[in-house]
């Protein structure tokens, strides 16, 4: 008899068993998984699948049971748990060779990285999103793009965007939407809008699930900086290049040169390789903009956050525009109370 | 009539069964998205059955997403009705509607 159960990732003992099982498939148990649906027969794990927010991942089935419709049973259970939790719009990670299995469960293929990982979704939001981008297309020879988190918006970001706008006919700026940073999305977006007011050849786009989100790039949000997954980097970049950039006719992507943060540095290096490749879609040139410095150290958002912890308002005032400074002062005041 | 529709689902993805999801949508009417292993032959018949169930409930402003694995007519009806009952938050059955 096959029985299904739900294992929260907080249950250490049972999670260890799942990790052992996943290791058989060269799958590493993702840190952000909240719970696993586990199928057992005779007290032995024969299949499992994890849920992390609106992403289904770490799905594996014992080789002996493959082809016996266990996948469909497992997916029925997983979907049931996800929908009951109110997560209607789901993404899913799998190996490209299993895409067909999940197509049978109502998922649609989006993109993949190498032969190792494929991203799928159970709704059709990518097409409408692309269409909404198409409506914002601006004509020009050199169309720049930037994807920023701005946690928070600094003079460095201002310099980066201004440099891009100075050399392009038009620039599209995308703001990372995921609320996984110290500053919430709404605040980050507001500070970006305030800080960039007056620049004429710029569109500020609200973020989406398709640009550096937990769906396209989960490792971006994992704090442990040593765990950089080049696969997810590639996944995110493929999606940008093949689906989003063509809608806006993007020819260039601008990034800040990154001396401090390992994740961003790796991302920049890989971006150059990935976007420049010749393929079906036109290639995109990556331009690295030199950082600006204050007191011999590059200006960065992480430096601002550090200064906030130290309560060093004087330093912060040299790193951020007045709008951000005002917001930070308000936050610090609230904390004092 | 303004109906409050709760996102709901019923069924499984196993063979001879179907997985039905109901989601509210802003525009009026009922839209049906169907994927079926027997689509070529029975797509119209399945859609008709689904729509009949929805109409019996006076459903409006919802999309019904069906993943069919070759379910028989009465299975389709039962699953769709269950999903509809859940979508309307109905605990008591009105047998005259079913």
Coordinates of C-alpha atoms in Angstrom, one line a residue:
Chain A
X1 CA 0.0 0.0 0.0
X2 CA 1.3 3.4 -0.9
X3 CA 0.6 6.1 1.6
X4 CA 1.2 9.9 1.2
X5 CA 2.1 12.2 4.0
X6 CA 3.0 15.9 4.4
X7 CA 6.4 16.6 6.1
X8 CA 7.2 20.1 7.2
X9 CA 10.8 21.0 6.7
X10 CA 11.0 21.8 10.4
X11 CA 10.7 18.2 11.2
X12 CA 14.5 17.4 11.3
X13 CA 14.4 13.7 11.6
X14 CA 12.0 13.1 8.8
X15 CA 13.8 15.7 6.6
X16 CA 17.1 13.8 7.0
X17 CA 15.4 10.8 5.4
X18 CA 14.1 12.9 2.5
X19 CA 17.6 14.3 2.0
X20 CA 19.0 10.8 1.8
X21 CA 16.4 9.9 -0.8
X22 CA 17.0 13.0 -2.9
X23 CA 20.7 12.4 -2.9
X24 CA 20.0 9.2 -4.8
X25 CA 18.9 11.4 -7.7
X26 CA 21.7 13.9 -7.3
X27 CA 19.2 16.4 -6.0
X28 CA 20.1 18.7 -3.2
X29 CA 17.3 19.5 -0.8
X30 CA 16.6 23.2 -1.3
X31 CA 16.8 25.4 1.7
X32 CA 13.6 27.3 0.9
X33 CA 11.3 24.3 0.8
X34 CA 8.6 24.6 3.4
X35 CA 7.2 21.1 3.2
X36 CA 7.4 17.9 1.3
X37 CA 4.8 15.5 0.1
X38 CA 6.2 12.0 0.7
X39 CA 5.0 8.7 -0.8
X40 CA 5.9 5.6 1.2
X41 CA 5.5 1.9 0.8
X42 CA 6.4 -0.4 3.6
X43 CA 7.8 2.5 5.5
X44 CA 10.3 3.2 2.7
X45 CA 10.3 6.5 0.8
X46 CA 9.5 5.9 -2.9
X47 CA 8.7 9.4 -4.1
X48 CA 8.7 13.0 -2.8
X49 CA 8.1 16.6 -3.9
X50 CA 8.7 19.9 -2.2
X51 CA 6.9 23.2 -2.0
X52 CA 8.7 26.5 -1.6
X53 CA 6.3 29.4 -1.9
X54 CA 4.7 29.1 -5.3
X55 CA 7.5 26.8 -6.6
X56 CA 7.3 23.0 -6.7
X57 CA 10.8 21.4 -6.7
X58 CA 12.9 18.5 -5.5
X59 CA 10.5 16.1 -7.1
X60 CA 11.8 12.6 -7.3
X61 CA 10.5 9.1 -7.9
X62 CA 12.2 5.8 -7.1
X63 CA 13.3 4.1 -10.4
X64 CA 11.4 0.9 -9.6
X65 CA 8.1 2.9 -9.5
X66 CA 8.7 5.0 -12.5
X67 CA 6.2 4.5 -15.3
X68 CA 3.5 3.2 -12.8
X69 CA 1.6 6.4 -12.7
X70 CA 3.1 7.3 -9.3
X71 CA 4.1 10.6 -10.7
X72 CA 0.5 11.5 -11.4
X73 CA -0.5 10.4 -7.9
X74 CA 2.3 12.4 -6.3
X75 CA 1.4 15.5 -8.4
X76 CA -2.2 15.2 -7.4
X77 CA -1.2 15.4 -3.8
X78 CA 1.3 18.2 -4.3
X79 CA -1.2 20.3 -6.2
X80 CA -3.8 19.6 -3.6
X81 CA -1.5 20.9 -0.9
X82 CA -0.4 24.0 -2.9
X83 CA -4.0 24.9 -3.9
X84 CA -5.3 24.4 -0.4
X85 CA -2.6 26.9 0.8
X86 CA -4.1 29.4 -1.7
X87 CA -1.2 29.2 -4.2
X88 CA -2.9 29.0 -7.5
X89 CA -0.2 30.2 -9.8
X90 CA 2.7 27.7 -9.6
X91 CA 6.1 27.2 -11.0
X92 CA 7.9 23.9 -11.1
X93 CA 11.6 22.8 -11.5
X94 CA 12.4 19.5 -13.1
X95 CA 15.0 18.0 -15.3
X96 CA 14.4 18.7 -19.0
X97 CA 13.9 15.0 -19.7
X98 CA 10.8 14.9 -17.5
X99 CA 9.1 17.9 -19.0
X100 CA 6.6 15.7 -20.7
X101 CA 5.5 14.1 -17.4
X102 CA 4.6 17.5 -16.0
X103 CA 2.9 18.6 -19.1
X104 CA 0.5 15.8 -18.4
X105 CA -0.2 17.5 -15.1
X106 CA -1.1 20.8 -16.7
X107 CA 2.3 22.5 -16.6
X108 CA 3.8 24.4 -19.5
X109 CA 7.5 24.6 -20.4
X110 CA 9.1 28.0 -20.1
X111 CA 12.8 27.7 -20.4
X112 CA 15.8 25.6 -19.4
X113 CA 19.4 25.8 -18.4
X114 CA 21.8 23.3 -20.0
X115 CA 20.4 19.8 -19.9
X116 CA 20.0 20.0 -16.1
X117 CA 17.1 22.1 -15.2
X118 CA 13.8 23.2 -16.7
X119 CA 11.3 25.8 -15.5
X120 CA 7.6 25.3 -16.0
X121 CA 4.4 27.1 -14.9
X122 CA 0.8 25.9 -14.5
X123 CA -0.8 29.2 -15.7
X124 CA -0.2 31.1 -18.8
X125 CA 1.0 34.4 -17.5
X126 CA 4.3 34.6 -19.4
X127 CA 2.5 35.4 -22.7
X128 CA 0.3 38.2 -21.4
X129 CA 3.3 39.6 -19.5
X130 CA 5.3 39.6 -22.8
X131 CA 2.4 41.3 -24.5
X132 CA 2.2 44.0 -21.8
X133 CA 5.9 44.6 -22.4
X134 CA 5.4 44.9 -26.1
X135 CA 3.0 47.7 -25.6
X136 CA 5.8 49.7 -23.8
X137 CA 8.3 49.3 -26.7
X138 CA 10.1 52.5 -27.7
X139 CA 11.8 52.9 -31.0
X140 CA 15.5 53.4 -31.1
X141 CA 18.8 52.0 -32.2
X142 CA 20.3 51.4 -28.9
X143 CA 17.9 50.2 -26.2
X144 CA 19.4 49.6 -22.8
X145 CA 18.1 47.6 -19.9
X146 CA 18.9 47.2 -16.2
X147 CA 17.6 44.8 -13.5
X148 CA 18.0 46.2 -10.1
X149 CA 17.1 45.3 -6.5
X150 CA 18.2 48.6 -4.9
X151 CA 18.1 47.6 -1.3
X152 CA 18.1 50.6 -0.9
X153 CA 18.6 53.1 -3.8
X154 CA 22.0 54.7 -3.6
X155 CA 24.1 57.3 -5.5
X156 CA 25.7 54.2 -7.1
X157 CA 22.4 53.2 -8.6
X158 CA 21.8 56.7 -9.7
X159 CA 25.2 56.8 -11.4
X160 CA 24.6 53.5 -13.1
X161 CA 21.2 54.4 -14.5
X162 CA 22.4 57.9 -15.6
X163 CA 25.4 56.4 -17.4
X164 CA 23.0 53.9 -19.2
X165 CA 20.6 56.7 -20.2
X166 CA 23.4 58.9 -21.5
X167 CA 24.5 56.4 -24.1
X168 CA 21.1 54.9 -25.1
X169 CA 18.1 56.1 -27.0
X170 CA 15.9 54.5 -24.3
X171 CA 16.4 52.5 -21.2
X172 CA 14.1 49.9 -19.5
X173 CA 14.6 49.5 -15.8
X174 CA 13.2 46.4 -14.0
X175 CA 12.8 46.3 -10.3
X176 CA 13.2 42.9 -8.5
X177 CA 9.8 42.3 -7.0
X178 CA 10.5 39.5 -4.5
X179 CA 10.1 40.7 -1.0
X180 CA 13.2 39.0 0.4
X181 CA 15.3 42.1 1.1
X182 CA 15.7 44.3 4.1
X183 CA 13.7 47.1 2.3
X184 CA 10.3 45.9 1.1
X185 CA 9.5 46.1 -2.6
X186 CA 7.1 49.0 -2.2
X187 CA 9.7 51.1 -0.5
X188 CA 12.4 50.1 -2.9
X189 CA 10.2 51.0 -5.9
X190 CA 9.2 54.3 -4.4
X191 CA 12.8 55.3 -3.7
X192 CA 13.9 54.3 -7.2
X193 CA 11.1 56.4 -8.7
X194 CA 11.9 59.4 -6.5
X195 CA 15.6 59.1 -7.1
X196 CA 15.3 58.9 -10.9
X197 CA 12.7 61.6 -11.4
X198 CA 13.4 63.8 -14.3
X199 CA 15.2 61.3 -16.5
X200 CA 13.3 61.4 -19.8
X201 CA 14.4 58.4 -21.8
X202 CA 13.6 55.8 -19.0
X203 CA 10.8 53.4 -18.3
X204 CA 10.6 52.0 -14.8
X205 CA 9.0 48.5 -14.9
X206 CA 7.5 46.9 -11.9
X207 CA 9.1 43.5 -11.3
X208 CA 7.5 40.2 -12.2
X209 CA 8.0 36.5 -11.5
X210 CA 10.0 36.3 -14.7
X211 CA 13.0 38.5 -13.7
X212 CA 15.2 37.4 -10.7
X213 CA 12.3 36.0 -8.7
X214 CA 12.2 33.0 -6.4
X215 CA 10.9 31.1 -9.5
X216 CA 13.7 32.0 -11.9
X217 CA 16.6 32.5 -9.5
X218 CA 16.0 31.0 -6.0
X219 CA 19.6 31.0 -5.1
X220 CA 19.8 34.8 -5.5
X221 CA 17.8 35.1 -2.3
X222 CA 19.7 32.6 -0.2
X223 CA 21.9 34.5 2.2
X224 CA 24.8 32.0 2.2
X225 CA 27.0 33.7 -0.4
X226 CA 29.0 30.7 -1.2
X227 CA 26.1 28.9 -2.8
X228 CA 25.9 30.4 -6.2
X229 CA 24.1 28.2 -8.6
X230 CA 25.2 28.9 -12.2
X231 CA 22.3 26.9 -13.4
X232 CA 19.7 29.3 -12.1
X233 CA 21.7 32.2 -13.3
X234 CA 21.5 30.7 -16.8
X235 CA 17.8 30.0 -16.4
X236 CA 17.1 33.6 -15.5
X237 CA 19.2 34.9 -18.3
X238 CA 17.7 32.6 -20.9
X239 CA 14.2 33.8 -19.9
X240 CA 15.3 37.4 -20.2
X241 CA 17.0 37.0 -23.5
X242 CA 14.6 34.8 -25.3
X243 CA 11.2 36.0 -23.9
X244 CA 11.4 39.5 -22.4
X245 CA 14.2 41.4 -24.2
X246 CA 12.8 40.8 -27.7
X247 CA 9.5 42.4 -26.7
X248 CA 11.2 45.7 -26.0
X249 CA 14.0 45.4 -28.6
X250 CA 16.6 45.5 -26.0
X251 CA 20.2 45.6 -27.4
X252 CA 22.2 46.3 -24.2
X253 CA 22.1 45.3 -20.6
X254 CA 23.9 47.5 -18.0
X255 CA 25.4 46.2 -14.8
X256 CA 27.4 47.8 -12.0
X257 CA 30.9 46.4 -11.8
X258 CA 30.9 44.3 -8.6
X259 CA 33.9 44.2 -6.3
X260 CA 32.2 43.1 -3.2
X261 CA 29.2 40.8 -3.5
X262 CA 30.0 37.3 -4.8
X263 CA 26.6 36.5 -6.1
X264 CA 26.3 39.6 -8.2
X265 CA 29.9 39.3 -9.5
X266 CA 29.3 35.8 -10.7
X267 CA 26.0 36.8 -12.2
X268 CA 27.7 39.6 -14.1
X269 CA 30.4 37.4 -15.5
X270 CA 27.9 34.7 -16.6
X271 CA 25.6 37.3 -18.0
X272 CA 28.3 38.4 -20.5
X273 CA 28.7 34.9 -21.7
X274 CA 25.0 34.0 -21.8
X275 CA 23.6 37.1 -23.4
X276 CA 26.3 37.5 -26.0
X277 CA 25.8 34.0 -27.4
X278 CA 24.6 33.8 -31.0
X279 CA 21.2 32.1 -31.1
X280 CA 17.7 32.4 -32.3
X281 CA 17.1 35.6 -30.5
X282 CA 19.4 38.6 -31.1
X283 CA 22.4 38.8 -28.7
X284 CA 22.5 41.4 -26.1
X285 CA 25.7 43.3 -25.2
X286 CA 26.5 43.5 -21.5
X287 CA 28.1 46.8 -20.4
X288 CA 29.8 47.0 -17.0
X289 CA 29.8 50.4 -15.5
X290 CA 32.5 51.3 -13.0
X291 CA 31.5 51.9 -9.5
X292 CA 31.7 55.3 -7.9
X293 CA 33.6 55.6 -4.6
X294 CA 33.3 57.4 -1.4
X295 CA 36.3 57.5 1.0
X296 CA 38.1 54.9 -1.1
X297 CA 35.3 52.3 -0.8
X298 CA 32.8 51.6 -3.5
X299 CA 29.3 52.8 -2.8
X300 CA 26.9 49.9 -2.5
X301 CA 23.6 49.1 -0.9
X302 CA 25.2 46.6 1.5
X303 CA 27.4 49.4 2.8
X304 CA 24.4 51.6 3.4
X305 CA 22.7 48.7 5.3
X306 CA 25.9 48.2 7.4
X307 CA 26.0 52.0 8.2
X308 CA 22.4 51.8 9.2
X309 CA 23.2 49.1 11.8
X310 CA 26.0 51.3 13.0
X311 CA 23.7 54.3 13.1
X312 CA 26.2 56.2 11.0
X313 CA 23.9 58.8 9.4
X314 CA 26.8 61.0 8.4
X315 CA 28.3 58.2 6.2
X316 CA 24.9 57.3 4.8
X317 CA 24.4 60.9 3.7
X318 CA 27.4 60.5 1.4
X319 CA 26.1 57.3 -0.1
X320 CA 22.4 57.9 -1.0
X321 CA 20.3 60.7 -2.6
X322 CA 18.2 62.9 -0.3
X323 CA 15.0 60.9 -0.9
X324 CA 16.6 57.7 0.4
X325 CA 18.3 59.5 3.3
X326 CA 14.9 60.8 4.4
X327 CA 13.4 57.3 4.3
X328 CA 16.3 55.8 6.3
X329 CA 16.1 58.6 8.9
X330 CA 12.4 57.7 9.4
X331 CA 13.2 54.0 9.7
X332 CA 15.9 54.7 12.3
X333 CA 13.6 57.1 14.2
X334 CA 10.9 54.4 14.4
X335 CA 13.5 51.8 15.6
X336 CA 14.5 54.2 18.5
X337 CA 11.0 54.3 19.7
Chain B
X1 CA -26.1 37.9 -9.3
X2 CA -22.8 38.8 -7.7
X3 CA -21.2 35.5 -6.7
X4 CA -18.3 35.1 -4.4
X5 CA -16.2 32.4 -5.9
X6 CA -13.5 30.7 -3.8
X7 CA -10.6 29.2 -5.8
X8 CA -11.2 25.4 -5.5
X9 CA -10.3 22.1 -7.0
X10 CA -11.4 18.5 -7.0
X11 CA -10.2 15.2 -8.4
X12 CA -6.8 13.7 -9.2
X13 CA -4.5 13.3 -12.2
X14 CA -4.7 9.6 -12.3
X15 CA -5.9 7.6 -15.2
X16 CA -9.7 7.6 -15.7
X17 CA -10.1 10.5 -13.4
X18 CA -9.8 14.3 -13.9
X19 CA -8.4 17.3 -12.0
X20 CA -10.8 20.2 -11.9
X21 CA -9.9 23.7 -10.8
X22 CA -12.2 26.7 -10.5
X23 CA -10.8 30.2 -10.4
X24 CA -12.7 33.4 -10.2
X25 CA -12.3 35.7 -13.2
X26 CA -13.2 39.4 -13.6
X27 CA -15.2 39.1 -16.8
X28 CA -18.6 37.5 -16.6
X29 CA -19.5 34.1 -18.0
X30 CA -17.8 30.7 -17.7
X31 CA -14.7 29.9 -19.6
X32 CA -13.4 26.3 -19.8
X33 CA -9.8 25.3 -20.4
X34 CA -9.5 21.7 -21.2
X35 CA -6.6 19.4 -21.6
X36 CA -7.4 15.7 -22.2
X37 CA -5.7 12.5 -23.2
X38 CA -8.8 12.0 -25.4
X39 CA -9.1 15.5 -26.6
X40 CA -9.3 14.7 -30.4
X41 CA -12.4 12.7 -30.0
X42 CA -14.2 13.9 -26.8
X43 CA -13.2 17.5 -26.3
X44 CA -16.6 18.9 -27.3
X45 CA -18.5 16.3 -25.3
X46 CA -16.4 16.9 -22.2
X47 CA -16.8 20.7 -22.5
X48 CA -20.6 20.3 -22.9
X49 CA -20.8 18.2 -19.7
X50 CA -18.7 20.7 -17.7
X51 CA -20.8 23.6 -18.9
X52 CA -24.0 21.9 -18.1
X53 CA -22.9 21.4 -14.5
X54 CA -21.8 25.0 -14.3
X55 CA -25.1 26.3 -15.7
X56 CA -27.1 24.1 -13.3
X57 CA -25.4 26.1 -10.5
X58 CA -26.0 29.4 -12.3
X59 CA -22.3 29.9 -12.3
X60 CA -20.9 33.2 -13.5
X61 CA -17.5 34.9 -13.6
X62 CA -15.3 31.8 -13.3
X63 CA -12.8 29.8 -15.3
X64 CA -12.9 26.1 -15.0
X65 CA -9.6 24.3 -15.8
X66 CA -9.9 20.6 -16.5
X67 CA -7.1 18.1 -16.8
X68 CA -8.8 15.0 -18.0
X69 CA -7.3 11.6 -18.1
X70 CA -10.0 9.8 -20.0
X71 CA -12.7 10.0 -17.3
X72 CA -16.2 8.7 -18.0
X73 CA -19.1 11.1 -18.2
X74 CA -20.4 10.5 -14.6
X75 CA -16.9 10.9 -13.2
X76 CA -16.6 14.3 -14.9
X77 CA -20.0 15.4 -13.6
X78 CA -19.2 14.3 -10.0
X79 CA -15.8 16.0 -10.0
X80 CA -17.0 19.3 -11.5
X81 CA -20.0 19.4 -9.2
X82 CA -17.7 18.9 -6.2
X83 CA -15.4 21.7 -7.4
X84 CA -18.5 23.9 -7.9
X85 CA -19.8 23.2 -4.4
X86 CA -16.4 24.1 -2.9
X87 CA -16.2 27.2 -5.1
X88 CA -19.5 28.4 -3.7
X89 CA -18.7 27.3 -0.2
X90 CA -21.8 25.2 -0.1
X91 CA -21.9 22.5 2.6
X92 CA -25.5 21.5 2.1
X93 CA -26.4 19.7 -1.0
X94 CA -29.2 20.8 -3.1
X95 CA -30.1 17.6 -4.8
X96 CA -32.5 19.3 -7.2
X97 CA -29.6 21.1 -8.8
X98 CA -27.4 18.0 -9.0

